Amino acid sequence: MKVKLKIDQKWLSVERSSMEKMKRDYETWATRTLEKAKAAEDLSRLREVFYELGDRWEWDQATGEWLSSGEPLDAVGLVLRLPGIEKGKERYAVYAVMAYSKGLTDQFDHLGDKERVIIERNLETNHFKCWSTTGHGMVDLFATDLGGYDSLIDILESCYLVAQPGDHALRLELPPADDEVLALAQFMWRLAAGHKTYRLKEFDLLTMEDLEEILDFDFNRYAAAVIELERKWSELSTGVAGIAQEAVLDRIPDHIERRNEETLRKVEGLLHELWFTPPWRQRSAIRAVYEDLKTEPTPTDLETVLLPYLEELQSALEDLVEKAEYLKWKSVIDKKEFARSGIFRGLDLSNLAKQAFAVALEDVLKEHTLAYIAYPERATMKDKILRKLFGVIVLPTRLLTSFKEALLGVVKKIGAKIRGSSSRDETATKETKSAT
């Protein structure tokens, strides 16, 4: 589907001037990389070359090539579906992946932006709310009430996504409101965003149905497995007091009680990993806890209850990682067939944009935590503090700065009109004198 994107005109101007420099840097980087690979005497040295390139070299290569032939701030989008923290709710992480050179920096890195807005839907009332990314990955302090829409597609067709690549910001802009209070709030937010003029463009977005039904990329299954494991752990931990009481009454042997407490601590540690470590790096931790319980010859009742949840979690994540790896491999090894894939049918995407999408999907799993992707209330204490500071200090400062810029702009326009009027009067006076 097509999504409307507003980009601050100043970023487009900066990007146009910086792309040439970044193209040259990319070409130099690509040449050096190829020379290193060709100079490798054996597989061991070739492996060292890949290590030297770093974990994100594929992202650099894909977005760098995209930049070399695309338009400024080309974009492609995707939607990840996830369960809500509360039952009866569902969330959507709407990502915009942009070919952005970050030409204001001298470093050749991070040649693309991946920012998201988070939308939550109440499945019973069909009521929606949204958290926008206000800057540097930090989302709004408070969710915006979107009211009643028919679906997520209806929201994306009715609203605009507003991007500020330099600020790592992506927000959802609602249509003009009829209500005076809401209209004033929208005006204030437009000022806070710091924009004056926009370039309006459309970009293609792959919906959750595209990912889940055509690619069988089921992020929802993985996120649901994490939340269900946490619910069961919380339920079992709450029952520890009753278990301890039974132990006092000698109904539960001491060694079983100790085993249960140790198992619950292991799962608690794993849950911390699941929320605050990117999915790509969670597999060894999940496997360790799962294998520990699975190979236990005499599991306790508590361990028997937890085992299926860990098994589902491991299976869901392995499936997700395998699909992302295969998709990226396909985009590199068999570019033509990948470009003709059914998922891209009807989408106006260049082959390079399609390759960037494949790499971006894997990069989300490697770089973004589950808390970051769609659950801001589960952020670390550090991120919560930064989020509050950004909401309390940065946005008001941006608002005042934008107001100052707008006021100066009005003063300049008035001054220009006055000067123009004076000039016309002087010309008319001279012409009158000449005529006489």
GROMACS .gro file of C-alpha atoms in nm:
model
  436
    1MET     CA    1   0.000   0.000   0.000
    2LYS     CA    2   0.099   0.363  -0.047
    3VAL     CA    3   0.162   0.583   0.259
    4LYS     CA    4   0.188   0.960   0.258
    5LEU     CA    5   0.517   1.093   0.393
    6LYS     CA    6   0.602   1.452   0.481
    7ILE     CA    7   0.970   1.543   0.499
    8ASP     CA    8   1.102   1.872   0.626
    9GLN     CA    9   1.230   2.054   0.318
   10LYS     CA   10   1.552   2.155   0.490
   11TRP     CA   11   1.651   1.788   0.532
   12LEU     CA   12   1.594   1.726   0.161
   13SER     CA   13   1.816   2.024   0.076
   14VAL     CA   14   2.090   1.907   0.311
   15GLU     CA   15   2.058   1.552   0.181
   16ARG     CA   16   2.094   1.655  -0.183
   17SER     CA   17   2.418   1.837  -0.109
   18SER     CA   18   2.559   1.562   0.111
   19MET     CA   19   2.469   1.262  -0.106
   20GLU     CA   20   2.747   1.331  -0.356
   21LYS     CA   21   3.008   1.327  -0.082
   22MET     CA   22   2.864   1.009   0.071
   23LYS     CA   23   2.849   0.844  -0.270
   24ARG     CA   24   3.220   0.906  -0.313
   25ASP     CA   25   3.288   0.776   0.039
   26TYR     CA   26   3.076   0.469  -0.033
   27GLU     CA   27   3.258   0.397  -0.358
   28THR     CA   28   3.594   0.432  -0.181
   29TRP     CA   29   3.476   0.200   0.098
   30ALA     CA   30   3.344  -0.055  -0.152
   31THR     CA   31   3.672  -0.048  -0.351
   32ARG     CA   32   3.884  -0.099  -0.039
   33THR     CA   33   3.658  -0.380   0.080
   34LEU     CA   34   3.689  -0.562  -0.253
   35GLU     CA   35   4.066  -0.514  -0.254
   36LYS     CA   36   4.093  -0.664   0.095
   37ALA     CA   37   3.878  -0.960  -0.007
   38LYS     CA   38   4.079  -1.022  -0.325
   39ALA     CA   39   4.405  -1.002  -0.131
   40ALA     CA   40   4.295  -1.272   0.111
   41GLU     CA   41   4.535  -1.565   0.075
   42ASP     CA   42   4.309  -1.823   0.236
   43LEU     CA   43   3.968  -1.863   0.400
   44SER     CA   44   4.109  -1.772   0.738
   45ARG     CA   45   4.222  -1.431   0.613
   46LEU     CA   46   3.889  -1.386   0.431
   47ARG     CA   47   3.707  -1.447   0.758
   48GLU     CA   48   3.926  -1.183   0.924
   49VAL     CA   49   3.821  -0.936   0.653
   50PHE     CA   50   3.455  -0.995   0.736
   51TYR     CA   51   3.524  -0.947   1.107
   52GLU     CA   52   3.703  -0.619   1.032
   53LEU     CA   53   3.401  -0.496   0.837
   54GLY     CA   54   3.185  -0.522   1.148
   55ASP     CA   55   2.841  -0.662   1.218
   56ARG     CA   56   2.657  -0.402   1.013
   57TRP     CA   57   2.856  -0.406   0.692
   58GLU     CA   58   2.564  -0.557   0.498
   59TRP     CA   59   2.341  -0.270   0.608
   60ASP     CA   60   2.611  -0.022   0.501
   61GLN     CA   61   2.649  -0.194   0.166
   62ALA     CA   62   2.276  -0.214   0.090
   63THR     CA   63   2.190   0.141   0.190
   64GLY     CA   64   2.510   0.277   0.037
   65GLU     CA   65   2.423   0.124  -0.298
   66TRP     CA   66   2.068   0.250  -0.260
   67LEU     CA   67   2.201   0.602  -0.201
   68SER     CA   68   2.426   0.582  -0.505
   69SER     CA   69   2.138   0.550  -0.748
   70GLY     CA   70   1.823   0.659  -0.565
   71GLU     CA   71   1.647   0.985  -0.494
   72PRO     CA   72   1.716   1.178  -0.173
   73LEU     CA   73   1.547   1.007   0.121
   74ASP     CA   74   1.398   0.717  -0.072
   75ALA     CA   75   1.188   0.512   0.167
   76VAL     CA   76   1.021   0.176   0.209
   77GLY     CA   77   0.800   0.078   0.502
   78LEU     CA   78   0.692  -0.231   0.690
   79VAL     CA   79   0.449  -0.315   0.970
   80LEU     CA   80   0.518  -0.561   1.252
   81ARG     CA   81   0.215  -0.693   1.440
   82LEU     CA   82   0.252  -0.767   1.812
   83PRO     CA   83   0.020  -0.848   2.103
   84GLY     CA   84  -0.060  -0.578   2.357
   85ILE     CA   85   0.067  -0.595   2.713
   86GLU     CA   86  -0.296  -0.620   2.821
   87LYS     CA   87  -0.519  -0.894   2.687
   88GLY     CA   88  -0.766  -0.782   2.423
   89LYS     CA   89  -0.522  -0.534   2.268
   90GLU     CA   90  -0.289  -0.547   1.969
   91ARG     CA   91   0.006  -0.329   1.867
   92TYR     CA   92   0.163  -0.237   1.536
   93ALA     CA   93   0.516  -0.105   1.485
   94VAL     CA   94   0.505   0.097   1.163
   95TYR     CA   95   0.863   0.134   1.038
   96ALA     CA   96   0.988   0.376   0.774
   97VAL     CA   97   1.328   0.274   0.635
   98MET     CA   98   1.500   0.564   0.459
   99ALA     CA   99   1.813   0.591   0.248
  100TYR     CA  100   1.968   0.871   0.448
  101SER     CA  101   2.337   0.952   0.416
  102LYS     CA  102   2.380   1.144   0.743
  103GLY     CA  103   2.609   1.371   0.547
  104LEU     CA  104   2.648   1.609   0.840
  105THR     CA  105   2.888   1.358   0.996
  106ASP     CA  106   3.231   1.263   0.867
  107GLN     CA  107   3.195   0.897   0.953
  108PHE     CA  108   3.090   0.639   0.700
  109ASP     CA  109   2.835   0.453   0.904
  110HIS     CA  110   2.464   0.402   0.951
  111LEU     CA  111   2.367   0.484   0.595
  112GLY     CA  112   1.999   0.454   0.667
  113ASP     CA  113   1.736   0.547   0.920
  114LYS     CA  114   1.485   0.302   1.067
  115GLU     CA  115   1.226   0.481   1.278
  116ARG     CA  116   0.883   0.372   1.390
  117VAL     CA  117   0.552   0.483   1.528
  118ILE     CA  118   0.366   0.250   1.764
  119ILE     CA  119  -0.009   0.209   1.729
  120GLU     CA  120  -0.226   0.016   1.974
  121ARG     CA  121  -0.573  -0.114   1.899
  122ASN     CA  122  -0.841  -0.222   2.145
  123LEU     CA  123  -0.980  -0.532   1.977
  124GLU     CA  124  -1.318  -0.501   2.151
  125THR     CA  125  -1.392  -0.131   2.092
  126ASN     CA  126  -1.171  -0.085   1.782
  127HIS     CA  127  -1.026   0.225   1.949
  128PHE     CA  128  -0.670   0.327   1.853
  129LYS     CA  129  -0.392   0.524   2.019
  130CYS     CA  130  -0.041   0.607   1.901
  131TRP     CA  131   0.309   0.681   2.027
  132SER     CA  132   0.523   0.878   1.782
  133THR     CA  133   0.902   0.886   1.787
  134THR     CA  134   0.972   1.244   1.892
  135GLY     CA  135   1.350   1.221   1.856
  136HIS     CA  136   1.651   0.990   1.887
  137GLY     CA  137   1.437   0.681   1.934
  138MET     CA  138   1.240   0.830   2.226
  139VAL     CA  139   0.863   0.801   2.194
  140ASP     CA  140   0.595   1.035   2.328
  141LEU     CA  141   0.545   1.053   2.704
  142PHE     CA  142   0.173   1.008   2.650
  143ALA     CA  143  -0.007   0.824   2.374
  144THR     CA  144  -0.220   1.023   2.127
  145ASP     CA  145  -0.585   0.918   2.114
  146LEU     CA  146  -0.667   0.844   1.750
  147GLY     CA  147  -1.032   0.770   1.815
  148GLY     CA  148  -1.226   0.510   1.621
  149TYR     CA  149  -1.098   0.393   1.284
  150ASP     CA  150  -1.202   0.087   1.089
  151SER     CA  151  -0.851  -0.055   1.074
  152LEU     CA  152  -0.479   0.022   1.075
  153ILE     CA  153  -0.495   0.058   0.696
  154ASP     CA  154  -0.765   0.322   0.738
  155ILE     CA  155  -0.537   0.517   0.975
  156LEU     CA  156  -0.238   0.502   0.740
  157GLU     CA  157  -0.451   0.610   0.443
  158SER     CA  158  -0.607   0.900   0.637
  159CYS     CA  159  -0.299   1.034   0.818
  160TYR     CA  160   0.052   1.146   0.728
  161LEU     CA  161   0.383   1.015   0.850
  162VAL     CA  162   0.615   1.309   0.921
  163ALA     CA  163   0.988   1.236   0.909
  164GLN     CA  164   1.281   1.435   1.045
  165PRO     CA  165   1.579   1.210   0.965
  166GLY     CA  166   1.841   1.424   1.138
  167ASP     CA  167   1.647   1.408   1.464
  168HIS     CA  168   1.562   1.038   1.427
  169ALA     CA  169   1.197   1.138   1.450
  170LEU     CA  170   0.889   0.987   1.289
  171ARG     CA  171   0.542   1.086   1.394
  172LEU     CA  172   0.186   1.033   1.288
  173GLU     CA  173   0.003   1.351   1.188
  174LEU     CA  174  -0.375   1.337   1.204
  175PRO     CA  175  -0.603   1.509   0.950
  176PRO     CA  176  -0.709   1.864   1.047
  177ALA     CA  177  -0.947   1.846   1.342
  178ASP     CA  178  -1.288   2.015   1.356
  179ASP     CA  179  -1.269   2.051   1.733
  180GLU     CA  180  -1.100   2.382   1.829
  181VAL     CA  181  -0.902   2.232   2.119
  182LEU     CA  182  -0.772   1.946   1.905
  183ALA     CA  183  -0.692   2.188   1.621
  184LEU     CA  184  -0.488   2.405   1.861
  185ALA     CA  185  -0.304   2.097   1.991
  186GLN     CA  186  -0.220   1.993   1.634
  187PHE     CA  187  -0.092   2.343   1.558
  188MET     CA  188   0.133   2.335   1.867
  189TRP     CA  189   0.272   1.995   1.769
  190ARG     CA  190   0.345   2.121   1.419
  191LEU     CA  191   0.545   2.405   1.573
  192ALA     CA  192   0.720   2.163   1.809
  193ALA     CA  193   0.829   1.955   1.513
  194GLY     CA  194   1.032   2.251   1.395
  195HIS     CA  195   0.927   2.240   1.030
  196LYS     CA  196   0.830   2.526   0.806
  197THR     CA  197   0.794   2.377   0.460
  198TYR     CA  198   0.733   2.019   0.357
  199ARG     CA  199   0.801   1.796   0.065
  200LEU     CA  200   0.512   1.554   0.030
  201LYS     CA  201   0.588   1.214  -0.119
  202GLU     CA  202   0.445   0.866  -0.113
  203PHE     CA  203   0.629   0.546  -0.036
  204ASP     CA  204   0.538   0.179  -0.045
  205LEU     CA  205   0.469  -0.003   0.278
  206LEU     CA  206   0.458  -0.378   0.328
  207THR     CA  207   0.170  -0.458   0.560
  208MET     CA  208   0.167  -0.720   0.834
  209GLU     CA  209  -0.039  -0.941   0.602
  210ASP     CA  210   0.238  -0.920   0.340
  211LEU     CA  211   0.499  -1.027   0.597
  212GLU     CA  212   0.295  -1.294   0.773
  213GLU     CA  213   0.104  -1.451   0.485
  214ILE     CA  214   0.347  -1.425   0.194
  215LEU     CA  215   0.684  -1.440   0.374
  216ASP     CA  216   0.558  -1.634   0.676
  217PHE     CA  217   0.753  -1.384   0.890
  218ASP     CA  218   0.553  -1.410   1.213
  219PHE     CA  219   0.690  -1.153   1.456
  220ASN     CA  220   0.361  -1.165   1.646
  221ARG     CA  221   0.421  -1.529   1.742
  222TYR     CA  222   0.760  -1.446   1.893
  223ALA     CA  223   0.635  -1.140   2.087
  224ALA     CA  224   0.334  -1.338   2.213
  225ALA     CA  225   0.567  -1.614   2.336
  226VAL     CA  226   0.765  -1.359   2.540
  227ILE     CA  227   0.453  -1.207   2.694
  228GLU     CA  228   0.296  -1.544   2.772
  229LEU     CA  229   0.616  -1.666   2.938
  230GLU     CA  230   0.623  -1.350   3.150
  231ARG     CA  231   0.258  -1.395   3.251
  232LYS     CA  232   0.316  -1.754   3.354
  233TRP     CA  233   0.636  -1.661   3.543
  234SER     CA  234   0.449  -1.385   3.726
  235GLU     CA  235   0.166  -1.622   3.811
  236LEU     CA  236   0.406  -1.887   3.943
  237SER     CA  237   0.613  -1.630   4.135
  238THR     CA  238   0.300  -1.495   4.303
  239GLY     CA  239   0.225  -1.847   4.418
  240VAL     CA  240   0.566  -1.883   4.582
  241ALA     CA  241   0.426  -1.754   4.913
  242GLY     CA  242   0.174  -2.036   4.916
  243ILE     CA  243   0.444  -2.284   4.820
  244ALA     CA  244   0.663  -2.158   5.105
  245GLN     CA  245   0.373  -2.200   5.346
  246GLU     CA  246   0.322  -2.557   5.230
  247ALA     CA  247   0.695  -2.618   5.274
  248VAL     CA  248   0.670  -2.499   5.631
  249LEU     CA  249   0.394  -2.753   5.683
  250ASP     CA  250   0.631  -3.016   5.535
  251ARG     CA  251   0.412  -3.072   5.233
  252ILE     CA  252   0.692  -2.983   4.990
  253PRO     CA  253   1.046  -3.115   5.039
  254ASP     CA  254   1.314  -2.848   5.091
  255HIS     CA  255   1.515  -2.950   4.783
  256ILE     CA  256   1.211  -2.907   4.554
  257GLU     CA  257   1.138  -2.566   4.702
  258ARG     CA  258   1.498  -2.458   4.638
  259ARG     CA  259   1.483  -2.596   4.282
  260ASN     CA  260   1.164  -2.400   4.209
  261GLU     CA  261   1.310  -2.077   4.344
  262GLU     CA  262   1.626  -2.125   4.138
  263THR     CA  263   1.425  -2.198   3.823
  264LEU     CA  264   1.212  -1.887   3.872
  265ARG     CA  265   1.527  -1.676   3.911
  266LYS     CA  266   1.666  -1.818   3.586
  267VAL     CA  267   1.346  -1.735   3.402
  268GLU     CA  268   1.346  -1.386   3.555
  269GLY     CA  269   1.697  -1.330   3.422
  270LEU     CA  270   1.592  -1.463   3.082
  271LEU     CA  271   1.294  -1.224   3.072
  272HIS     CA  272   1.532  -0.933   3.126
  273GLU     CA  273   1.728  -1.053   2.821
  274LEU     CA  274   1.409  -1.089   2.617
  275TRP     CA  275   1.298  -0.731   2.678
  276PHE     CA  276   1.631  -0.549   2.665
  277THR     CA  277   1.849  -0.748   2.423
  278PRO     CA  278   1.784  -0.755   2.045
  279PRO     CA  279   1.616  -1.084   1.942
  280TRP     CA  280   1.916  -1.189   1.732
  281ARG     CA  281   2.132  -1.216   2.046
  282GLN     CA  282   1.877  -1.397   2.263
  283ARG     CA  283   1.906  -1.745   2.119
  284SER     CA  284   2.190  -1.875   2.337
  285ALA     CA  285   2.020  -1.754   2.658
  286ILE     CA  286   1.689  -1.913   2.563
  287ARG     CA  287   1.857  -2.236   2.459
  288ALA     CA  288   2.050  -2.258   2.788
  289VAL     CA  289   1.741  -2.230   3.009
  290TYR     CA  290   1.535  -2.456   2.785
  291GLU     CA  291   1.799  -2.731   2.768
  292ASP     CA  292   1.851  -2.707   3.144
  293LEU     CA  293   1.485  -2.787   3.209
  294LYS     CA  294   1.444  -3.032   2.924
  295THR     CA  295   1.736  -3.253   3.032
  296GLU     CA  296   1.632  -3.258   3.398
  297PRO     CA  297   1.555  -3.628   3.474
  298THR     CA  298   1.313  -3.550   3.757
  299PRO     CA  299   1.154  -3.209   3.684
  300THR     CA  300   0.934  -3.044   3.945
  301ASP     CA  301   0.573  -2.958   3.869
  302LEU     CA  302   0.674  -2.593   3.825
  303GLU     CA  303   0.946  -2.684   3.574
  304THR     CA  304   0.702  -2.906   3.384
  305VAL     CA  305   0.461  -2.613   3.355
  306LEU     CA  306   0.731  -2.373   3.227
  307LEU     CA  307   0.888  -2.607   2.970
  308PRO     CA  308   0.620  -2.570   2.694
  309TYR     CA  309   0.642  -2.189   2.717
  310LEU     CA  310   1.020  -2.200   2.670
  311GLU     CA  311   0.986  -2.448   2.385
  312GLU     CA  312   0.740  -2.222   2.202
  313LEU     CA  313   0.964  -1.919   2.258
  314GLN     CA  314   1.271  -2.096   2.120
  315SER     CA  315   1.081  -2.228   1.819
  316ALA     CA  316   0.924  -1.888   1.740
  317LEU     CA  317   1.256  -1.702   1.755
  318GLU     CA  318   1.451  -1.960   1.554
  319ASP     CA  319   1.183  -1.949   1.286
  320LEU     CA  320   1.197  -1.568   1.278
  321VAL     CA  321   1.576  -1.554   1.249
  322GLU     CA  322   1.587  -1.825   0.982
  323LYS     CA  323   1.328  -1.642   0.772
  324ALA     CA  324   1.518  -1.312   0.799
  325GLU     CA  325   1.847  -1.479   0.708
  326TYR     CA  326   1.691  -1.662   0.412
  327LEU     CA  327   1.524  -1.344   0.287
  328LYS     CA  328   1.852  -1.152   0.297
  329TRP     CA  329   2.040  -1.443   0.136
  330LYS     CA  330   1.780  -1.462  -0.141
  331SER     CA  331   1.809  -1.087  -0.206
  332VAL     CA  332   2.185  -1.124  -0.257
  333ILE     CA  333   2.224  -1.463  -0.426
  334ASP     CA  334   1.914  -1.461  -0.647
  335LYS     CA  335   1.831  -1.094  -0.697
  336LYS     CA  336   1.604  -1.141  -0.998
  337GLU     CA  337   1.380  -1.400  -0.837
  338PHE     CA  338   1.374  -1.206  -0.512
  339ALA     CA  339   1.271  -0.888  -0.699
  340ARG     CA  340   0.983  -1.082  -0.861
  341SER     CA  341   0.863  -1.213  -0.524
  342GLY     CA  342   0.488  -1.196  -0.462
  343ILE     CA  343   0.540  -0.972  -0.161
  344PHE     CA  344   0.642  -0.687  -0.394
  345ARG     CA  345   0.355  -0.731  -0.639
  346GLY     CA  346   0.188  -0.397  -0.706
  347LEU     CA  347   0.460  -0.199  -0.526
  348ASP     CA  348   0.663   0.064  -0.708
  349LEU     CA  349   1.002  -0.024  -0.558
  350SER     CA  350   1.343  -0.027  -0.719
  351ASN     CA  351   1.543  -0.348  -0.689
  352LEU     CA  352   1.785  -0.168  -0.456
  353ALA     CA  353   1.499  -0.061  -0.230
  354LYS     CA  354   1.381  -0.423  -0.217
  355GLN     CA  355   1.728  -0.536  -0.115
  356ALA     CA  356   1.743  -0.263   0.148
  357PHE     CA  357   1.411  -0.387   0.287
  358ALA     CA  358   1.549  -0.740   0.325
  359VAL     CA  359   1.857  -0.616   0.508
  360ALA     CA  360   1.651  -0.375   0.721
  361LEU     CA  361   1.425  -0.656   0.839
  362GLU     CA  362   1.725  -0.848   0.966
  363ASP     CA  363   1.880  -0.530   1.105
  364VAL     CA  364   1.571  -0.466   1.320
  365LEU     CA  365   1.622  -0.809   1.480
  366LYS     CA  366   1.992  -0.733   1.534
  367GLU     CA  367   1.966  -0.374   1.660
  368HIS     CA  368   1.627  -0.312   1.823
  369THR     CA  369   1.503  -0.462   2.148
  370LEU     CA  370   1.146  -0.574   2.199
  371ALA     CA  371   1.093  -0.288   2.447
  372TYR     CA  372   1.218  -0.042   2.184
  373ILE     CA  373   1.014  -0.185   1.898
  374ALA     CA  374   0.668  -0.160   2.054
  375TYR     CA  375   0.667  -0.152   2.436
  376PRO     CA  376   0.792   0.185   2.570
  377GLU     CA  377   0.647   0.110   2.914
  378ARG     CA  378   0.902  -0.172   2.944
  379ALA     CA  379   1.203   0.049   2.869
  380THR     CA  380   1.508   0.050   3.094
  381MET     CA  381   1.529   0.312   3.368
  382LYS     CA  382   1.788   0.503   3.164
  383ASP     CA  383   1.560   0.519   2.860
  384LYS     CA  384   1.262   0.618   3.075
  385ILE     CA  385   1.462   0.909   3.220
  386LEU     CA  386   1.579   1.016   2.873
  387ARG     CA  387   1.223   0.992   2.745
  388LYS     CA  388   1.097   1.219   3.026
  389LEU     CA  389   1.383   1.464   2.976
  390PHE     CA  390   1.311   1.477   2.606
  391GLY     CA  391   0.941   1.536   2.666
  392VAL     CA  392   0.991   1.796   2.940
  393ILE     CA  393   1.296   1.986   2.809
  394VAL     CA  394   1.371   1.918   2.443
  395LEU     CA  395   1.020   1.950   2.297
  396PRO     CA  396   0.939   2.281   2.476
  397THR     CA  397   1.279   2.416   2.366
  398ARG     CA  398   1.204   2.310   2.009
  399LEU     CA  399   0.863   2.476   2.039
  400LEU     CA  400   1.015   2.810   2.149
  401THR     CA  401   1.284   2.791   1.880
  402SER     CA  402   1.024   2.717   1.612
  403PHE     CA  403   0.806   3.003   1.733
  404LYS     CA  404   1.106   3.236   1.716
  405GLU     CA  405   1.186   3.118   1.362
  406ALA     CA  406   0.824   3.163   1.256
  407LEU     CA  407   0.811   3.512   1.410
  408LEU     CA  408   1.136   3.615   1.239
  409GLY     CA  409   0.999   3.482   0.912
  410VAL     CA  410   0.686   3.695   0.947
  411VAL     CA  411   0.897   4.004   1.036
  412LYS     CA  412   1.119   3.946   0.730
  413LYS     CA  413   0.814   3.916   0.503
  414ILE     CA  414   0.665   4.236   0.643
  415GLY     CA  415   1.001   4.411   0.605
  416ALA     CA  416   1.031   4.291   0.245
  417LYS     CA  417   0.681   4.417   0.165
  418ILE     CA  418   0.758   4.755   0.325
  419ARG     CA  419   1.084   4.785   0.130
  420GLY     CA  420   0.907   4.682  -0.187
  421SER     CA  421   0.634   4.940  -0.127
  422SER     CA  422   0.892   5.212  -0.056
  423SER     CA  423   1.081   5.122  -0.370
  424ARG     CA  424   0.764   5.143  -0.578
  425ASP     CA  425   0.679   5.480  -0.424
  426GLU     CA  426   1.028   5.614  -0.502
  427THR     CA  427   1.002   5.488  -0.859
  428ALA     CA  428   0.661   5.648  -0.901
  429THR     CA  429   0.793   5.979  -0.762
  430LYS     CA  430   1.087   5.977  -1.000
  431GLU     CA  431   0.860   5.900  -1.294
  432THR     CA  432   0.629   6.186  -1.194
  433LYS     CA  433   0.920   6.429  -1.173
  434SER     CA  434   1.048   6.313  -1.509
  435ALA     CA  435   0.709   6.366  -1.666
  436THR     CA  436   0.689   6.721  -1.533
   0.00000   0.00000   0.00000
